Tab-separated table of C-alpha atoms and ligand atoms in Angstrom:
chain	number	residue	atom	x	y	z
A	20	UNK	CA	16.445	-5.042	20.262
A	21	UNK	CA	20.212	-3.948	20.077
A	22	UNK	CA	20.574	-2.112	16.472
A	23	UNK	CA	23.748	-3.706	15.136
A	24	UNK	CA	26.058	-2.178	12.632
A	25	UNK	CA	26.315	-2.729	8.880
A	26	UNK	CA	23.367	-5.388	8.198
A	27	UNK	CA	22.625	-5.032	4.539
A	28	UNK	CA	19.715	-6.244	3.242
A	29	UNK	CA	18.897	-7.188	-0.244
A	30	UNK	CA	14.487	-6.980	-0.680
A	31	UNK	CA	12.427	-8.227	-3.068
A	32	UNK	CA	8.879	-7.197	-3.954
A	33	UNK	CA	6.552	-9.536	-6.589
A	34	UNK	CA	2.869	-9.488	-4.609
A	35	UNK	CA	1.325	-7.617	-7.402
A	36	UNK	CA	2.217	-5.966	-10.957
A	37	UNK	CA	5.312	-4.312	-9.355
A	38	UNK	CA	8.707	-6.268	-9.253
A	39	UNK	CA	10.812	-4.334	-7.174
A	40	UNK	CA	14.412	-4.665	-5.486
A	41	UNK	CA	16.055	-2.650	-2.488
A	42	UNK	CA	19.286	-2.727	-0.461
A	43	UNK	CA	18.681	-1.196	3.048
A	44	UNK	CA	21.912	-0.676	5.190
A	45	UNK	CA	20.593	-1.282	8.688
A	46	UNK	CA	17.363	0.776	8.693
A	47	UNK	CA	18.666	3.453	5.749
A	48	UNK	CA	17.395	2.594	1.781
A	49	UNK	CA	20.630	2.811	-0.462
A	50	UNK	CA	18.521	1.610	-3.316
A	51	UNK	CA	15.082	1.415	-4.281
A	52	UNK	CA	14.419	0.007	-7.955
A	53	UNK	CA	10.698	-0.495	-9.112
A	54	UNK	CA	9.832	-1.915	-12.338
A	55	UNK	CA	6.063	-1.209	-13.091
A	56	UNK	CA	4.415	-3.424	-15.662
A	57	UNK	CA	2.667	-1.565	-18.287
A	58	UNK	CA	0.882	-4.962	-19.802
A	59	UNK	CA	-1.542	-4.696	-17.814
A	60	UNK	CA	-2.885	-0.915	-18.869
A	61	UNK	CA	-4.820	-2.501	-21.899
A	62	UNK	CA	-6.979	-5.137	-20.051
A	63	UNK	CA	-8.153	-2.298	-17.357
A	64	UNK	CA	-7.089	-4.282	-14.549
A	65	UNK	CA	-4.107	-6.864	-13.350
A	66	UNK	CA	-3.718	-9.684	-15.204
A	67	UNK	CA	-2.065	-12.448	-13.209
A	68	UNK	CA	-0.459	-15.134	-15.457
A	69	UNK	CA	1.304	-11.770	-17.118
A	70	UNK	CA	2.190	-10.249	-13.883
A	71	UNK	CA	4.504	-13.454	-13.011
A	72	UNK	CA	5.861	-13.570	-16.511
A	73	UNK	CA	6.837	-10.176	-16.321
A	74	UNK	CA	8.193	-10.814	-12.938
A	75	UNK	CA	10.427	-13.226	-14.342
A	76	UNK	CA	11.624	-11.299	-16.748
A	77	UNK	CA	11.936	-7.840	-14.640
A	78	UNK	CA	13.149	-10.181	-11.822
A	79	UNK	CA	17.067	-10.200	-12.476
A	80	UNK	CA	17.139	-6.586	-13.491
A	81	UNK	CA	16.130	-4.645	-10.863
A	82	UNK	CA	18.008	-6.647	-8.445
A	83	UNK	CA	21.427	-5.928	-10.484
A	84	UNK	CA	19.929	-2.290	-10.365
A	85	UNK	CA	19.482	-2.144	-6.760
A	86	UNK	CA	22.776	-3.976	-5.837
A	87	UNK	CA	24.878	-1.451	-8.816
A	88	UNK	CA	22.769	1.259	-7.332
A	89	UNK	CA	23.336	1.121	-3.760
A	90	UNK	CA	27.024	0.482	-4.839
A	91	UNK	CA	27.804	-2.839	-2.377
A	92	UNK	CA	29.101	-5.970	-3.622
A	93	UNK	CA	26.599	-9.059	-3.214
A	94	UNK	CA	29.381	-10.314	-0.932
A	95	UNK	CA	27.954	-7.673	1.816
A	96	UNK	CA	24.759	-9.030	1.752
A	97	UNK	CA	23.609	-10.259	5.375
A	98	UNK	CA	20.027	-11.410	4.602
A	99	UNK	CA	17.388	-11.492	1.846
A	100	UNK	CA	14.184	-10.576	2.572
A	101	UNK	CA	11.164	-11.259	0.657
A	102	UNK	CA	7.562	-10.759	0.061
A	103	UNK	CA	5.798	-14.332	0.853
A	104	UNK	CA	2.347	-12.894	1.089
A	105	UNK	CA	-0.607	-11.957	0.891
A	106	UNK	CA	-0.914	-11.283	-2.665
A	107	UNK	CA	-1.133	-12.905	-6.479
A	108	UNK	CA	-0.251	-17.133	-5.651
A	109	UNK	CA	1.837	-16.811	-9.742
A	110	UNK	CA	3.563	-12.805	-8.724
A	111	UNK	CA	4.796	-13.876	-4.893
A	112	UNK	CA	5.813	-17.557	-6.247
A	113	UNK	CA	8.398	-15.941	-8.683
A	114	UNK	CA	10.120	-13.096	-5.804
A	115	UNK	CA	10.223	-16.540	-3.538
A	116	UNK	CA	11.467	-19.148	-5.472
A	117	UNK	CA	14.409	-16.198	-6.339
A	118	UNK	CA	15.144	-15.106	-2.982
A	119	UNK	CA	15.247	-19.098	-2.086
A	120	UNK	CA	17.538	-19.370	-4.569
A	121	UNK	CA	19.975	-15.987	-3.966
A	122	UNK	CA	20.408	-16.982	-0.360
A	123	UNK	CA	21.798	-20.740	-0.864
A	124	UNK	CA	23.816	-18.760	-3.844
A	125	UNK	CA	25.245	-16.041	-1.378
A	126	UNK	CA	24.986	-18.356	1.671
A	127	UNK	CA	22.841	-15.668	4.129
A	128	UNK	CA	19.696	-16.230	5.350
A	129	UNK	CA	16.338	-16.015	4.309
A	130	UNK	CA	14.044	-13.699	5.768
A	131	UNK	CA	9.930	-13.628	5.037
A	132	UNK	CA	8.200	-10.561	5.085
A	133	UNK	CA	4.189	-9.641	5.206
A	134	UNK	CA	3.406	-7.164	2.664
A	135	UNK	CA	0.607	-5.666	5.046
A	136	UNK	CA	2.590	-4.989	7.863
A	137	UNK	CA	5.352	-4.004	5.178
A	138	UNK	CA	3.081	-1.310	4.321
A	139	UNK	CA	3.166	-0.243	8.311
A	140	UNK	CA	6.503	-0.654	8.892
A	141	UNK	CA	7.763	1.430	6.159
A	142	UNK	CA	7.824	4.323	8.778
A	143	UNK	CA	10.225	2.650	10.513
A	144	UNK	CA	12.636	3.581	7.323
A	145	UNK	CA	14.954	5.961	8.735
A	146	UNK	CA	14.635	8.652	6.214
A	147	UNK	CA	15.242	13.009	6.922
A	148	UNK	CA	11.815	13.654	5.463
A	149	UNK	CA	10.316	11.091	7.676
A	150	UNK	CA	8.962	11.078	11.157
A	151	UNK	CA	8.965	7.692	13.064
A	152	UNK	CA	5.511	6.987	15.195
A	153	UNK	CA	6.024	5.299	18.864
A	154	UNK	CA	4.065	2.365	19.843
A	155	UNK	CA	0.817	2.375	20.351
A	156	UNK	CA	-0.175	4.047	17.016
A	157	UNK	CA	-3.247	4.095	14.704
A	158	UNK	CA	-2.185	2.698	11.160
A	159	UNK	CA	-4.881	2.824	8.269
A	160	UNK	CA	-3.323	0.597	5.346
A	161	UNK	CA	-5.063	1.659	1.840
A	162	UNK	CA	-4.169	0.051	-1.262
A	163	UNK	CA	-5.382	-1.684	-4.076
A	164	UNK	CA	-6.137	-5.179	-2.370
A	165	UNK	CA	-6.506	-3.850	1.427
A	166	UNK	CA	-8.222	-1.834	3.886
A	167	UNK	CA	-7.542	-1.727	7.106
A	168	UNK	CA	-7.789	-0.123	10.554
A	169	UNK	CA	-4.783	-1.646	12.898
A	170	UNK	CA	-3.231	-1.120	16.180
A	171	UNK	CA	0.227	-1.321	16.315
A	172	UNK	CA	1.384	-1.849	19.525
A	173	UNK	CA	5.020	-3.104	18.809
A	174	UNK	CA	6.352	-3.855	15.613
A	175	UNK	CA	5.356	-7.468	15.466
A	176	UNK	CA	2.430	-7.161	17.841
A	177	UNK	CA	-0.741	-5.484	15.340
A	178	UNK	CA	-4.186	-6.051	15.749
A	179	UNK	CA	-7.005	-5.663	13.230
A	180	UNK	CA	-10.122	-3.053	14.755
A	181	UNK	CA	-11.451	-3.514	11.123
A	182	UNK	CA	-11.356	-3.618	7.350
A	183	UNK	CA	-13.030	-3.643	4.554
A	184	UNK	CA	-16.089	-6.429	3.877
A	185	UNK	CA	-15.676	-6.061	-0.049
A	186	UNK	CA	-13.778	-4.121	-2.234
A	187	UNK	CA	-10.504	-1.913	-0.890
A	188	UNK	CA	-10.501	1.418	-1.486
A	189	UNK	CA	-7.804	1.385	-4.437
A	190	UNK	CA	-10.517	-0.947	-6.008
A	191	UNK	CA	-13.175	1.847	-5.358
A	192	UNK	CA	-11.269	4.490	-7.394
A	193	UNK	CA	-9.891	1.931	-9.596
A	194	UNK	CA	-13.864	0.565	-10.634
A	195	UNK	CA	-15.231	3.975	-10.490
A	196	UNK	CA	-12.689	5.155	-12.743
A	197	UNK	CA	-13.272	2.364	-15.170
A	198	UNK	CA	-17.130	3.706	-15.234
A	199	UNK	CA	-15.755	6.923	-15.987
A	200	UNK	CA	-14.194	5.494	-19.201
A	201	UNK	CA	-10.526	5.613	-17.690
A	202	UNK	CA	-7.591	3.639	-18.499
A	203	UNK	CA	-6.131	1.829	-15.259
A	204	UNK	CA	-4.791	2.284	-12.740
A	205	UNK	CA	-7.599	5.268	-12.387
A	206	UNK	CA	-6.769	6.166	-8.489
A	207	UNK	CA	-4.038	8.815	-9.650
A	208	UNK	CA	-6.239	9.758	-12.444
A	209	UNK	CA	-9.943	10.515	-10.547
A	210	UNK	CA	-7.275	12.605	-7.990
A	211	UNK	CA	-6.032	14.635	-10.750
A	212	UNK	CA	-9.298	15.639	-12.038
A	213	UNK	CA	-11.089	15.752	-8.764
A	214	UNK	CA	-8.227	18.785	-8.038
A	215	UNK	CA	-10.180	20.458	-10.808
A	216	UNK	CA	-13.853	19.894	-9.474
A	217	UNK	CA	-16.333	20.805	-6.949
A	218	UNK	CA	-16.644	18.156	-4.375
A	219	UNK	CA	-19.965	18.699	-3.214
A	220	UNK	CA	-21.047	18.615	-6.927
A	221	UNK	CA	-22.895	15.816	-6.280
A	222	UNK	CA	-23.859	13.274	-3.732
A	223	UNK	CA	-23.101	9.480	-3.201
A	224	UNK	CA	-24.169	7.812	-0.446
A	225	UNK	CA	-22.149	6.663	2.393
A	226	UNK	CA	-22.694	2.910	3.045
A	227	UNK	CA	-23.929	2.065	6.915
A	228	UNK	CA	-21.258	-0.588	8.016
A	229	UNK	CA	-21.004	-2.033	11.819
A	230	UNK	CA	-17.773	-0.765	14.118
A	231	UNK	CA	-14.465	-0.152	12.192
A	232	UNK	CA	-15.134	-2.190	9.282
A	233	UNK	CA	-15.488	-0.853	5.370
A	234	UNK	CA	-17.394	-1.895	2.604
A	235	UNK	CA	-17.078	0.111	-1.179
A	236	UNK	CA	-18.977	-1.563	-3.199
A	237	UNK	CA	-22.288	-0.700	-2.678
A	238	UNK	CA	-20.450	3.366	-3.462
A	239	UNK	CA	-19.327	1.447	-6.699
A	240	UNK	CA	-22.946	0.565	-7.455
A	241	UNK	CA	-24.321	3.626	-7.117
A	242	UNK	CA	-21.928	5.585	-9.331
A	243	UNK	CA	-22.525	3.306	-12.424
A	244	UNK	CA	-26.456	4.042	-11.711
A	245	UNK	CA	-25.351	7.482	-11.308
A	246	UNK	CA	-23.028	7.829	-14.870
A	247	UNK	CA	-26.154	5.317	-16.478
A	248	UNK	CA	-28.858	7.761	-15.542
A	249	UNK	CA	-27.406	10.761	-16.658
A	250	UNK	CA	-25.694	9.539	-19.650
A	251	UNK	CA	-29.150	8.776	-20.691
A	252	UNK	CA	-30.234	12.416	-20.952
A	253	UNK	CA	-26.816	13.766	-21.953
A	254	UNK	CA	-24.280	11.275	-23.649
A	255	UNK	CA	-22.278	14.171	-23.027
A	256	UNK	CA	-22.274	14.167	-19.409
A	257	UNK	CA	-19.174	12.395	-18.057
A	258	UNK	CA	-17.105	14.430	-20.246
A	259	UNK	CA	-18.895	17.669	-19.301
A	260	UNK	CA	-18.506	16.808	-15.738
A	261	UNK	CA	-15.557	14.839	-15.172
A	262	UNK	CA	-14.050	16.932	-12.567
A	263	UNK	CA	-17.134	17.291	-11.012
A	264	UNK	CA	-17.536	13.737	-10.639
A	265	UNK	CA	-13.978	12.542	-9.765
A	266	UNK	CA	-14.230	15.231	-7.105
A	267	UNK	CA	-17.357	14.030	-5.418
A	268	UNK	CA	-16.576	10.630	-5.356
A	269	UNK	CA	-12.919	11.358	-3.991
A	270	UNK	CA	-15.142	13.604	-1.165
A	271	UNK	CA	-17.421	10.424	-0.156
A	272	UNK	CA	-14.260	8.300	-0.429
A	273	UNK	CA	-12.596	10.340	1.966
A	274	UNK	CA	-15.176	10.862	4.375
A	275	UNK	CA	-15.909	7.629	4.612
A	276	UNK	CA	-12.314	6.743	5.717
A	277	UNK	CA	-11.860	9.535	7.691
A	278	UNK	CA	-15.032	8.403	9.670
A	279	UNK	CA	-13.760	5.520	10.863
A	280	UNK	CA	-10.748	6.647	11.638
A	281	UNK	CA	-12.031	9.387	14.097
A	282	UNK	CA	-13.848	6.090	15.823
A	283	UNK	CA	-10.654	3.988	15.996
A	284	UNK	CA	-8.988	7.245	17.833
A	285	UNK	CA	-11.503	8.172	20.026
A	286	UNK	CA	-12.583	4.470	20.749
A	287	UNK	CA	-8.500	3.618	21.742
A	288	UNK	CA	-7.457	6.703	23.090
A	289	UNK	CA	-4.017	6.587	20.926
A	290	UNK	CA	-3.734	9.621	18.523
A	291	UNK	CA	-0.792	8.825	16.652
A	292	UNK	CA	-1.974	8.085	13.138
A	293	UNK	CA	0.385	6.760	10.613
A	294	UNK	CA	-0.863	5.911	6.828
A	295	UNK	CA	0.469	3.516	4.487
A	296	UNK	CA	-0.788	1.651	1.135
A	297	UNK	CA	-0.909	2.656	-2.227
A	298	UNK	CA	-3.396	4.843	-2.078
A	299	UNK	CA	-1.495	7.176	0.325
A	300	UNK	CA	0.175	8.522	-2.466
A	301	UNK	CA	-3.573	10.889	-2.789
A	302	UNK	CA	-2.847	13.954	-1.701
A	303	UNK	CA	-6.489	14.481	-0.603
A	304	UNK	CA	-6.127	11.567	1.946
A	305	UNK	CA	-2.840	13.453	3.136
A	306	UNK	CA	-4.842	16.752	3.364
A	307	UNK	CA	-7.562	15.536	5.463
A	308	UNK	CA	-5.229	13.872	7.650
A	309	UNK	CA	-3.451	17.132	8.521
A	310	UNK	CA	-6.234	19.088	8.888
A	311	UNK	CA	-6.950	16.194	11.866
A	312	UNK	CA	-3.827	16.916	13.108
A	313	UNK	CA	-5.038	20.430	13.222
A	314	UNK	CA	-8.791	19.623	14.090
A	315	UNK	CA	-8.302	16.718	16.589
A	316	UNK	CA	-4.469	17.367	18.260
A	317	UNK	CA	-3.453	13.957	15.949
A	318	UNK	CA	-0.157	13.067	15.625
A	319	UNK	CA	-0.144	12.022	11.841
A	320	UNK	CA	2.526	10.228	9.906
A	321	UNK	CA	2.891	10.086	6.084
A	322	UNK	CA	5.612	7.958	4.472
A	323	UNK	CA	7.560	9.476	1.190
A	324	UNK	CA	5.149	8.626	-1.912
A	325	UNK	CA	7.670	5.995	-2.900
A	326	UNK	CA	6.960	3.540	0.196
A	327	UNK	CA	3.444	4.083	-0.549
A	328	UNK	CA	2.946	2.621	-3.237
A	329	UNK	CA	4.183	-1.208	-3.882
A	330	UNK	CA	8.152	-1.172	-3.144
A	331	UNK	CA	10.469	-3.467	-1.973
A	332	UNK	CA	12.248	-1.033	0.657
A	333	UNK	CA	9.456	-1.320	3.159
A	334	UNK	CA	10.062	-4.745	2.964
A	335	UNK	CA	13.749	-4.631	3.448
A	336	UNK	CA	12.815	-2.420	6.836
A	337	UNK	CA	11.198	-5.455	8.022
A	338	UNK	CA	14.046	-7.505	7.053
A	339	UNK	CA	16.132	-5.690	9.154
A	340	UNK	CA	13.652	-5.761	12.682
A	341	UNK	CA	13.682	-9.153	11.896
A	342	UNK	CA	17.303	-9.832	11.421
A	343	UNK	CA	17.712	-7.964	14.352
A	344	UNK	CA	15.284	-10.409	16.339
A	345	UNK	CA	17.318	-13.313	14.705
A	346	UNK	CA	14.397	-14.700	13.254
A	347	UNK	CA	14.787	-15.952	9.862
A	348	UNK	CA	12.717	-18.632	7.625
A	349	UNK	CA	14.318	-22.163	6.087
A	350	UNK	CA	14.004	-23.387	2.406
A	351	UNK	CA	10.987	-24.961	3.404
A	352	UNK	CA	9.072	-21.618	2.812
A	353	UNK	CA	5.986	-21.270	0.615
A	354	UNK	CA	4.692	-18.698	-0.757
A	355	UNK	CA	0.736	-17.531	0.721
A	356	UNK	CA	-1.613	-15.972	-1.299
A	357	UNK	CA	-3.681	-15.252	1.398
A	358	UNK	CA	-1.520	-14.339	4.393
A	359	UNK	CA	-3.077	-12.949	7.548
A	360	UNK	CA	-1.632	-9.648	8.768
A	361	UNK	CA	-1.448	-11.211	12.444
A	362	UNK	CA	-0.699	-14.898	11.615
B	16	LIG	O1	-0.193	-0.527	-2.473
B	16	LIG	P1	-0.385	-0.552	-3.959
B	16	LIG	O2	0.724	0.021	-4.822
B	16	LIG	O3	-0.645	-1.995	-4.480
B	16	LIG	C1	-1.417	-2.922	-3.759
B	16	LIG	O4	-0.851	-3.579	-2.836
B	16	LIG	O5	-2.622	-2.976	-4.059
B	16	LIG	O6	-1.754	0.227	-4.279
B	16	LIG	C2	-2.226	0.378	-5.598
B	16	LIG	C3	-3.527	1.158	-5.567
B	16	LIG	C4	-4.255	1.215	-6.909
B	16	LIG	O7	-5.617	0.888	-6.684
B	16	LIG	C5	-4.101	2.676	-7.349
B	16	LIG	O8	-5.176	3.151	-8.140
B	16	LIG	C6	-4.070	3.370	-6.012
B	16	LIG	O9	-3.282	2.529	-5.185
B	16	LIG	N1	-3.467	4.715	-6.094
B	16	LIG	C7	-4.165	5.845	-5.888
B	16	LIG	C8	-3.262	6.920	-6.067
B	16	LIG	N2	-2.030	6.387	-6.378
B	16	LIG	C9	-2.170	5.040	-6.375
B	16	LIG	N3	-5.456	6.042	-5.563
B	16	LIG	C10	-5.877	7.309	-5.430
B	16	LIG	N4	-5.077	8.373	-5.592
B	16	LIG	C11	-3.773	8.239	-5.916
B	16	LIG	N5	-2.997	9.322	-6.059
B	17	LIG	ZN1	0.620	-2.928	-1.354
């Protein structure tokens, strides 16, 4: 790949209940604009038909933002990249049908990017608080939809070792929060009281899952039997205990991740790990990953919290190993709810 100069690339983001818009020039982020949607706080959980209508309507915005931000004239735009999957069919098909549109409008090509290996590339962004991995490397992608173990052996070459059989692990802290009476999203939340607690508090068991794969929902099960049991004696109890709590079940959470992780390293030999996904942003995942680095000689990358969580620059760094590759998509393009990470 020969790194040309001045490609700027114009991202958009709509897989979920974030509508976001970056410029990258070449593999720098000039702009980074993310518009959450609030709606969505007062039904605990993402609700799809108003996710795309508040795409539509946050749509326009952030990409003025990002384009008055990063302080380039649309006229410099040499490519729009965009998320085509995997994700919510009504949330990707409004971030498509736009970027469709902006690149007939500004005549560049269209580029399509997977969220997924989005989430991986984003430590390709060349950033001074960021270290770049080397091929082969270790990437564990944690969000709110996905979990998953993957070898990266060049940036369009991944395979899957394994991922989760049920829920992801954003959906574990998201559903245990929800038992615990918290508004969504709870991930943030159960980490900010489980600083408080006593992780060994209490136990939850770790579920007993074949090679590299994941499964959280039997953890899920057991809390609400948990909160159900003792509630019964003391209505009082979650309140009592809520750091308590939060901080065990961020411990199992951990430690079950972790877990696999030492597998994928030791079963591959490569000990460059690199994390990415929403819930990357939890410092406790962070911690445990440097005391590895400590513990277990790991090299360990961790992107800047804001290309953890859902953001349009990590897919503008695709859009620009892509461009340089020369391969970009036609108007033909749908967008795929259900996109493979390999496909
Ligand atoms: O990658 P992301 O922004 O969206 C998806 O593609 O899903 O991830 C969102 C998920 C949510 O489940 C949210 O609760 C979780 O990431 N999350 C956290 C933290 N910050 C975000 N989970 C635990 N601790 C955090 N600090
Ligand atoms: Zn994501």
């Amino acid at each position: 790949m020969n790194p040309q100069k001045n490609i700027y690339i114009l991202a958009i983001e709509s897989s979920c209940d974030d509508t976001s818009a970056a410029v990258l020039h070449n593999n720098k982020v000039l702009s980074n604009v993310v518009a959450t949607q609030k709606i969505h706080e007062a039904y605990g959980g993402v609700v799809p038909e108003l996710a795309s209508r508040a795409h539509q309507q946050n749509i326009v915005p952030a990409v003025h933002q990002a384009l008055a931000k990063a302080n380039i004239d649309k006229k410099l735009v040499s490519a729009i990249a965009f998320t085509r999957g995997p994700g919510l069919l009504g949330s990707l098909l409004v971030g498509t049908s736009f970027a469709k549109s902006l690149s007939i409008g500004l005549e560049v090509p269209l580029i399509e990017v997977n969220h997924m290996q989005a989430h991986i590339l984003s430590h390709f962004i060349s950033d001074p608080e960021m270290k770049t991995p080397s091929f082969p490397f270790i990437a564990l992608t944690i969000s709110g939809g996905h979990t998953q173990i993957v070898l990266v052996r060049s940036y369009f070459d991944m395979e899957i070792l394994g991922e989760t059989l049920d829920d992801a692990v954003g959906e574990a802290y998201d559903k245990s929060a929800k038992i615990l009476g918290l508004p969504y999203p709870g991930g943030p939340l159960v980490y900010k009281y489980a600083q408080l607690g006593n992780p060994k508090a209490f136990s939850f068991p770790k579920p007993k899952v074949k090679d590299f794969n994941f499964s959280f929902s039997g953890l899920k099960t057991s809390i609400l039997y948990f909160v159900q049991r003792e509630t019964k004696n003391n209505p009082e109890f979650v309140k009592e205990n809520i750091n308590d709590i939060c901080a065990s079940i961020q411990y199992t959470i951990v430690g079950i991740l972790m877990d696999k992780l030492e597998k994928a390293v030791k079963k591959t030999a490569v000990n460059q790990v690199a994390i990415g996904g929403g819930v990357s942003a939890n410092s406790a995942i962070r911690a445990a990953l440097k005391e590895r680095k400590k513990t277990l000689g790991w090299d360990t990358y961790i992107p800047k919290f804001e290309y953890c969580t859902d953001n349009a620059a990590m897919i503008g760094i695709v859009g620009y190993l892509k461009y340089l590759e020369g391969e970009f998509t036609d108007q033909g393009i749908t967008a795929k709810a259900r996109y493979k990470l390999t496909s």
